[in-house]
Amino acid sequence: MRISRALRYGVAALALALTVTACGGGDEGSALDSAKDGKLTVGIKFDQPGLGLRTKDGSYSGFDVEVAKYVAEKLGVKPDNITFKESPSAQRETLIENGQVDFIVATYSITDKRKEKVDFAGPYYVAGQSLLVKSDNTEITGVESLTGNKKLCSVKGSTPAQNVKEKYAKDVQLQEFDTYSLCVEALRNGSVDAVTTDDIILAGFAAQSPGQLKVVGKPFTTENYGIGLKKGDTETRGKINDAIEEMIKDGSWSKAFASTVGSSGYPAPQPPAVNRY
Ligand code: GLU
């Protein structure tokens, strides 16, 4: 009897101790803890040429991948010790909130709505929403052509899809897929008239199939790309901001851009200034 009671108290005390440890860490679950252990899990896109792409041989390429590697190195983690995790647009906040990734570098626009759930370092790049059509399309020339019930494709949980719903819902039909490569497939087979998202993403797809697809019109939004991380983790955010600034200052940013997006002739813009809010 006495033994079993002691055992019960023991188990209760142990459970309490475990709960306290799990909740008390403050920075528990921080990307810096993973980095201290020598490894990081980084969310990227797997299907966006020039930005975040997993090739058939299992390697990764693109500007976001280069930014991720540079930041990881500054946090003390070698490229080989990064696990890249596919982070589709609609899943990014959840992946961060659940701790399935340490941070995300995936054409991820900094928005107030997203900031309710996650924090952002950066920006490290500024893009703008644009349109991709088949090369022989003469009807859609820019945002002003978004009339007459045209069929548009974008991605669930993305800012361009949201923008279309808010501003052009009456004038176009919006089809939403999980990834941009699925939208591009729909464009190729004629089931949509245009794909809309950031100019730099569309340029990557256009460069993949020269003479078949083209980006039209001027960008019509401003998309500040940030590195998404756990809300409230100011220490990691500060360290990542330092890394981005360093990457711009030491020329690695320009080099990374030139060897990825820039290699298909896309002009390199000025890098942005990091926002220390
Ligand atoms: N930058 C936009 C966004 O974060 C579009 C690109 C994307 O979906 O990754 O929603």
PDB file of C-alpha atoms in Angstrom, residues 49-173:
ATOM      1  CA  PRO A  49      12.994  27.118 -60.860  1.00  0.00           C
ATOM      2  CA  GLY A  50      15.620  29.720 -59.973  1.00  0.00           C
ATOM      3  CA  LEU A  51      14.285  30.090 -56.418  1.00  0.00           C
ATOM      4  CA  GLY A  52      13.669  26.769 -54.707  1.00  0.00           C
ATOM      5  CA  LEU A  53      13.897  23.629 -56.763  1.00  0.00           C
ATOM      6  CA  ARG A  54      14.524  19.987 -55.981  1.00  0.00           C
ATOM      7  CA  THR A  55      16.164  18.338 -58.930  1.00  0.00           C
ATOM      8  CA  LYS A  56      15.697  14.689 -59.908  1.00  0.00           C
ATOM      9  CA  ASP A  57      19.014  13.696 -58.328  1.00  0.00           C
ATOM     10  CA  GLY A  58      17.761  15.033 -54.980  1.00  0.00           C
ATOM     11  CA  SER A  59      19.860  18.203 -54.907  1.00  0.00           C
ATOM     12  CA  TYR A  60      18.496  21.681 -54.331  1.00  0.00           C
ATOM     13  CA  SER A  61      19.030  24.865 -56.296  1.00  0.00           C
ATOM     14  CA  GLY A  62      17.813  28.440 -56.405  1.00  0.00           C
ATOM     15  CA  PHE A  63      18.227  31.846 -54.827  1.00  0.00           C
ATOM     16  CA  ASP A  64      16.188  30.914 -51.733  1.00  0.00           C
ATOM     17  CA  VAL A  65      18.364  27.827 -51.295  1.00  0.00           C
ATOM     18  CA  GLU A  66      21.506  29.990 -51.460  1.00  0.00           C
ATOM     19  CA  VAL A  67      20.066  32.432 -48.911  1.00  0.00           C
ATOM     20  CA  ALA A  68      19.160  29.504 -46.639  1.00  0.00           C
ATOM     21  CA  LYS A  69      22.674  28.037 -46.911  1.00  0.00           C
ATOM     22  CA  TYR A  70      24.334  31.378 -46.189  1.00  0.00           C
ATOM     23  CA  VAL A  71      22.153  32.008 -43.118  1.00  0.00           C
ATOM     24  CA  ALA A  72      22.716  28.445 -41.869  1.00  0.00           C
ATOM     25  CA  GLU A  73      26.484  28.851 -42.224  1.00  0.00           C
ATOM     26  CA  LYS A  74      26.330  32.057 -40.164  1.00  0.00           C
ATOM     27  CA  LEU A  75      24.435  30.120 -37.489  1.00  0.00           C
ATOM     28  CA  GLY A  76      27.230  27.553 -37.537  1.00  0.00           C
ATOM     29  CA  VAL A  77      25.561  24.864 -39.665  1.00  0.00           C
ATOM     30  CA  LYS A  78      27.205  23.382 -42.767  1.00  0.00           C
ATOM     31  CA  PRO A  79      25.086  22.982 -45.931  1.00  0.00           C
ATOM     32  CA  ASP A  80      25.246  19.179 -45.641  1.00  0.00           C
ATOM     33  CA  ASN A  81      23.553  19.385 -42.269  1.00  0.00           C
ATOM     34  CA  ILE A  82      20.515  21.244 -43.577  1.00  0.00           C
ATOM     35  CA  THR A  83      17.380  19.207 -44.140  1.00  0.00           C
ATOM     36  CA  PHE A  84      15.230  20.963 -46.710  1.00  0.00           C
ATOM     37  CA  LYS A  85      11.497  20.549 -46.231  1.00  0.00           C
ATOM     38  CA  GLU A  86       8.943  21.372 -48.889  1.00  0.00           C
ATOM     39  CA  SER A  87       6.816  24.276 -47.721  1.00  0.00           C
ATOM     40  CA  PRO A  88       3.825  24.953 -49.988  1.00  0.00           C
ATOM     41  CA  SER A  89       2.389  28.475 -49.687  1.00  0.00           C
ATOM     42  CA  ALA A  90      -0.674  27.551 -47.618  1.00  0.00           C
ATOM     43  CA  GLN A  91       1.294  25.472 -45.106  1.00  0.00           C
ATOM     44  CA  ARG A  92       4.090  27.851 -44.184  1.00  0.00           C
ATOM     45  CA  GLU A  93       2.662  29.370 -40.986  1.00  0.00           C
ATOM     46  CA  THR A  94       1.590  25.941 -39.714  1.00  0.00           C
ATOM     47  CA  LEU A  95       4.990  24.372 -40.410  1.00  0.00           C
ATOM     48  CA  ILE A  96       6.643  27.117 -38.362  1.00  0.00           C
ATOM     49  CA  GLU A  97       4.062  27.076 -35.557  1.00  0.00           C
ATOM     50  CA  ASN A  98       4.331  23.282 -35.198  1.00  0.00           C
ATOM     51  CA  GLY A  99       8.108  23.367 -35.117  1.00  0.00           C
ATOM     52  CA  GLN A 100       8.409  21.194 -38.238  1.00  0.00           C
ATOM     53  CA  VAL A 101      10.919  23.668 -39.659  1.00  0.00           C
ATOM     54  CA  ASP A 102      13.421  25.992 -37.995  1.00  0.00           C
ATOM     55  CA  PHE A 103      12.799  28.716 -40.528  1.00  0.00           C
ATOM     56  CA  ILE A 104      11.388  29.201 -44.036  1.00  0.00           C
ATOM     57  CA  VAL A 105      13.002  30.778 -47.098  1.00  0.00           C
ATOM     58  CA  ALA A 106      10.315  30.269 -49.741  1.00  0.00           C
ATOM     59  CA  THR A 107       9.269  33.382 -51.700  1.00  0.00           C
ATOM     60  CA  TYR A 108       7.460  34.258 -48.479  1.00  0.00           C
ATOM     61  CA  SER A 109       5.977  37.762 -48.419  1.00  0.00           C
ATOM     62  CA  ILE A 110       6.017  39.643 -45.131  1.00  0.00           C
ATOM     63  CA  THR A 111       2.404  40.592 -44.342  1.00  0.00           C
ATOM     64  CA  ASP A 112       0.631  41.860 -41.219  1.00  0.00           C
ATOM     65  CA  LYS A 113      -1.770  38.937 -41.338  1.00  0.00           C
ATOM     66  CA  ARG A 114       1.061  36.395 -41.341  1.00  0.00           C
ATOM     67  CA  LYS A 115       2.831  38.339 -38.610  1.00  0.00           C
ATOM     68  CA  GLU A 116      -0.028  37.435 -36.278  1.00  0.00           C
ATOM     69  CA  LYS A 117       1.291  33.857 -36.385  1.00  0.00           C
ATOM     70  CA  VAL A 118       4.998  34.028 -37.281  1.00  0.00           C
ATOM     71  CA  ASP A 119       7.873  36.507 -37.307  1.00  0.00           C
ATOM     72  CA  PHE A 120       9.975  37.540 -40.278  1.00  0.00           C
ATOM     73  CA  ALA A 121      13.617  38.434 -40.694  1.00  0.00           C
ATOM     74  CA  GLY A 122      14.466  40.478 -43.772  1.00  0.00           C
ATOM     75  CA  PRO A 123      13.381  41.453 -46.302  1.00  0.00           C
ATOM     76  CA  TYR A 124      16.107  39.907 -48.450  1.00  0.00           C
ATOM     77  CA  TYR A 125      14.355  40.540 -51.784  1.00  0.00           C
ATOM     78  CA  VAL A 126      11.496  42.639 -53.174  1.00  0.00           C
ATOM     79  CA  ALA A 127       9.240  41.160 -55.869  1.00  0.00           C
ATOM     80  CA  GLY A 128       5.903  42.184 -57.383  1.00  0.00           C
ATOM     81  CA  GLN A 129       2.821  40.347 -58.630  1.00  0.00           C
ATOM     82  CA  SER A 130       2.694  39.811 -62.374  1.00  0.00           C
ATOM     83  CA  LEU A 131       1.164  37.556 -65.062  1.00  0.00           C
ATOM     84  CA  LEU A 132       2.426  34.589 -67.079  1.00  0.00           C
ATOM     85  CA  VAL A 133       0.749  33.655 -70.371  1.00  0.00           C
ATOM     86  CA  LYS A 134       1.507  31.524 -73.430  1.00  0.00           C
ATOM     87  CA  SER A 135       3.901  33.283 -75.804  1.00  0.00           C
ATOM     88  CA  ASP A 136       1.268  33.555 -78.538  1.00  0.00           C
ATOM     89  CA  ASN A 137      -1.275  35.233 -76.259  1.00  0.00           C
ATOM     90  CA  THR A 138      -1.895  38.818 -77.421  1.00  0.00           C
ATOM     91  CA  GLU A 139      -5.029  39.404 -75.369  1.00  0.00           C
ATOM     92  CA  ILE A 140      -3.486  39.558 -71.897  1.00  0.00           C
ATOM     93  CA  THR A 141      -0.869  42.286 -71.712  1.00  0.00           C
ATOM     94  CA  GLY A 142      -0.966  43.244 -68.047  1.00  0.00           C
ATOM     95  CA  VAL A 143      -3.156  43.776 -65.033  1.00  0.00           C
ATOM     96  CA  GLU A 144      -5.540  45.968 -67.089  1.00  0.00           C
ATOM     97  CA  SER A 145      -6.455  42.858 -69.138  1.00  0.00           C
ATOM     98  CA  LEU A 146      -7.991  41.160 -66.118  1.00  0.00           C
ATOM     99  CA  THR A 147     -11.544  41.491 -67.425  1.00  0.00           C
ATOM    100  CA  GLY A 148     -13.992  39.421 -69.487  1.00  0.00           C
ATOM    101  CA  ASN A 149     -14.091  36.396 -67.188  1.00  0.00           C
ATOM    102  CA  LYS A 150     -10.583  35.178 -68.035  1.00  0.00           C
ATOM    103  CA  LYS A 151      -9.366  32.089 -66.220  1.00  0.00           C
ATOM    104  CA  LEU A 152      -6.532  32.782 -63.833  1.00  0.00           C
ATOM    105  CA  CYS A 153      -4.491  30.332 -61.769  1.00  0.00           C
ATOM    106  CA  SER A 154      -2.715  31.005 -58.501  1.00  0.00           C
ATOM    107  CA  VAL A 155      -1.824  29.138 -55.326  1.00  0.00           C
ATOM    108  CA  LYS A 156      -3.843  28.577 -52.149  1.00  0.00           C
ATOM    109  CA  GLY A 157      -2.695  30.687 -49.215  1.00  0.00           C
ATOM    110  CA  SER A 158      -0.632  33.035 -51.380  1.00  0.00           C
ATOM    111  CA  THR A 159      -0.802  36.835 -51.442  1.00  0.00           C
ATOM    112  CA  PRO A 160      -1.465  36.984 -55.226  1.00  0.00           C
ATOM    113  CA  ALA A 161      -4.507  34.686 -54.883  1.00  0.00           C
ATOM    114  CA  GLN A 162      -5.751  36.862 -52.026  1.00  0.00           C
ATOM    115  CA  ASN A 163      -5.190  40.001 -54.106  1.00  0.00           C
ATOM    116  CA  VAL A 164      -7.171  38.576 -57.036  1.00  0.00           C
ATOM    117  CA  LYS A 165     -10.048  37.660 -54.698  1.00  0.00           C
ATOM    118  CA  GLU A 166     -10.085  41.144 -53.198  1.00  0.00           C
ATOM    119  CA  LYS A 167      -9.708  43.197 -56.357  1.00  0.00           C
ATOM    120  CA  TYR A 168     -10.631  41.210 -59.461  1.00  0.00           C
ATOM    121  CA  ALA A 169     -13.135  38.605 -58.250  1.00  0.00           C
ATOM    122  CA  LYS A 170     -15.949  40.069 -60.376  1.00  0.00           C
ATOM    123  CA  ASP A 171     -13.853  40.185 -63.545  1.00  0.00           C
ATOM    124  CA  VAL A 172     -11.969  36.872 -63.628  1.00  0.00           C
ATOM    125  CA  GLN A 173     -12.349  33.240 -62.596  1.00  0.00           C
TER     126      GLN A 173
END
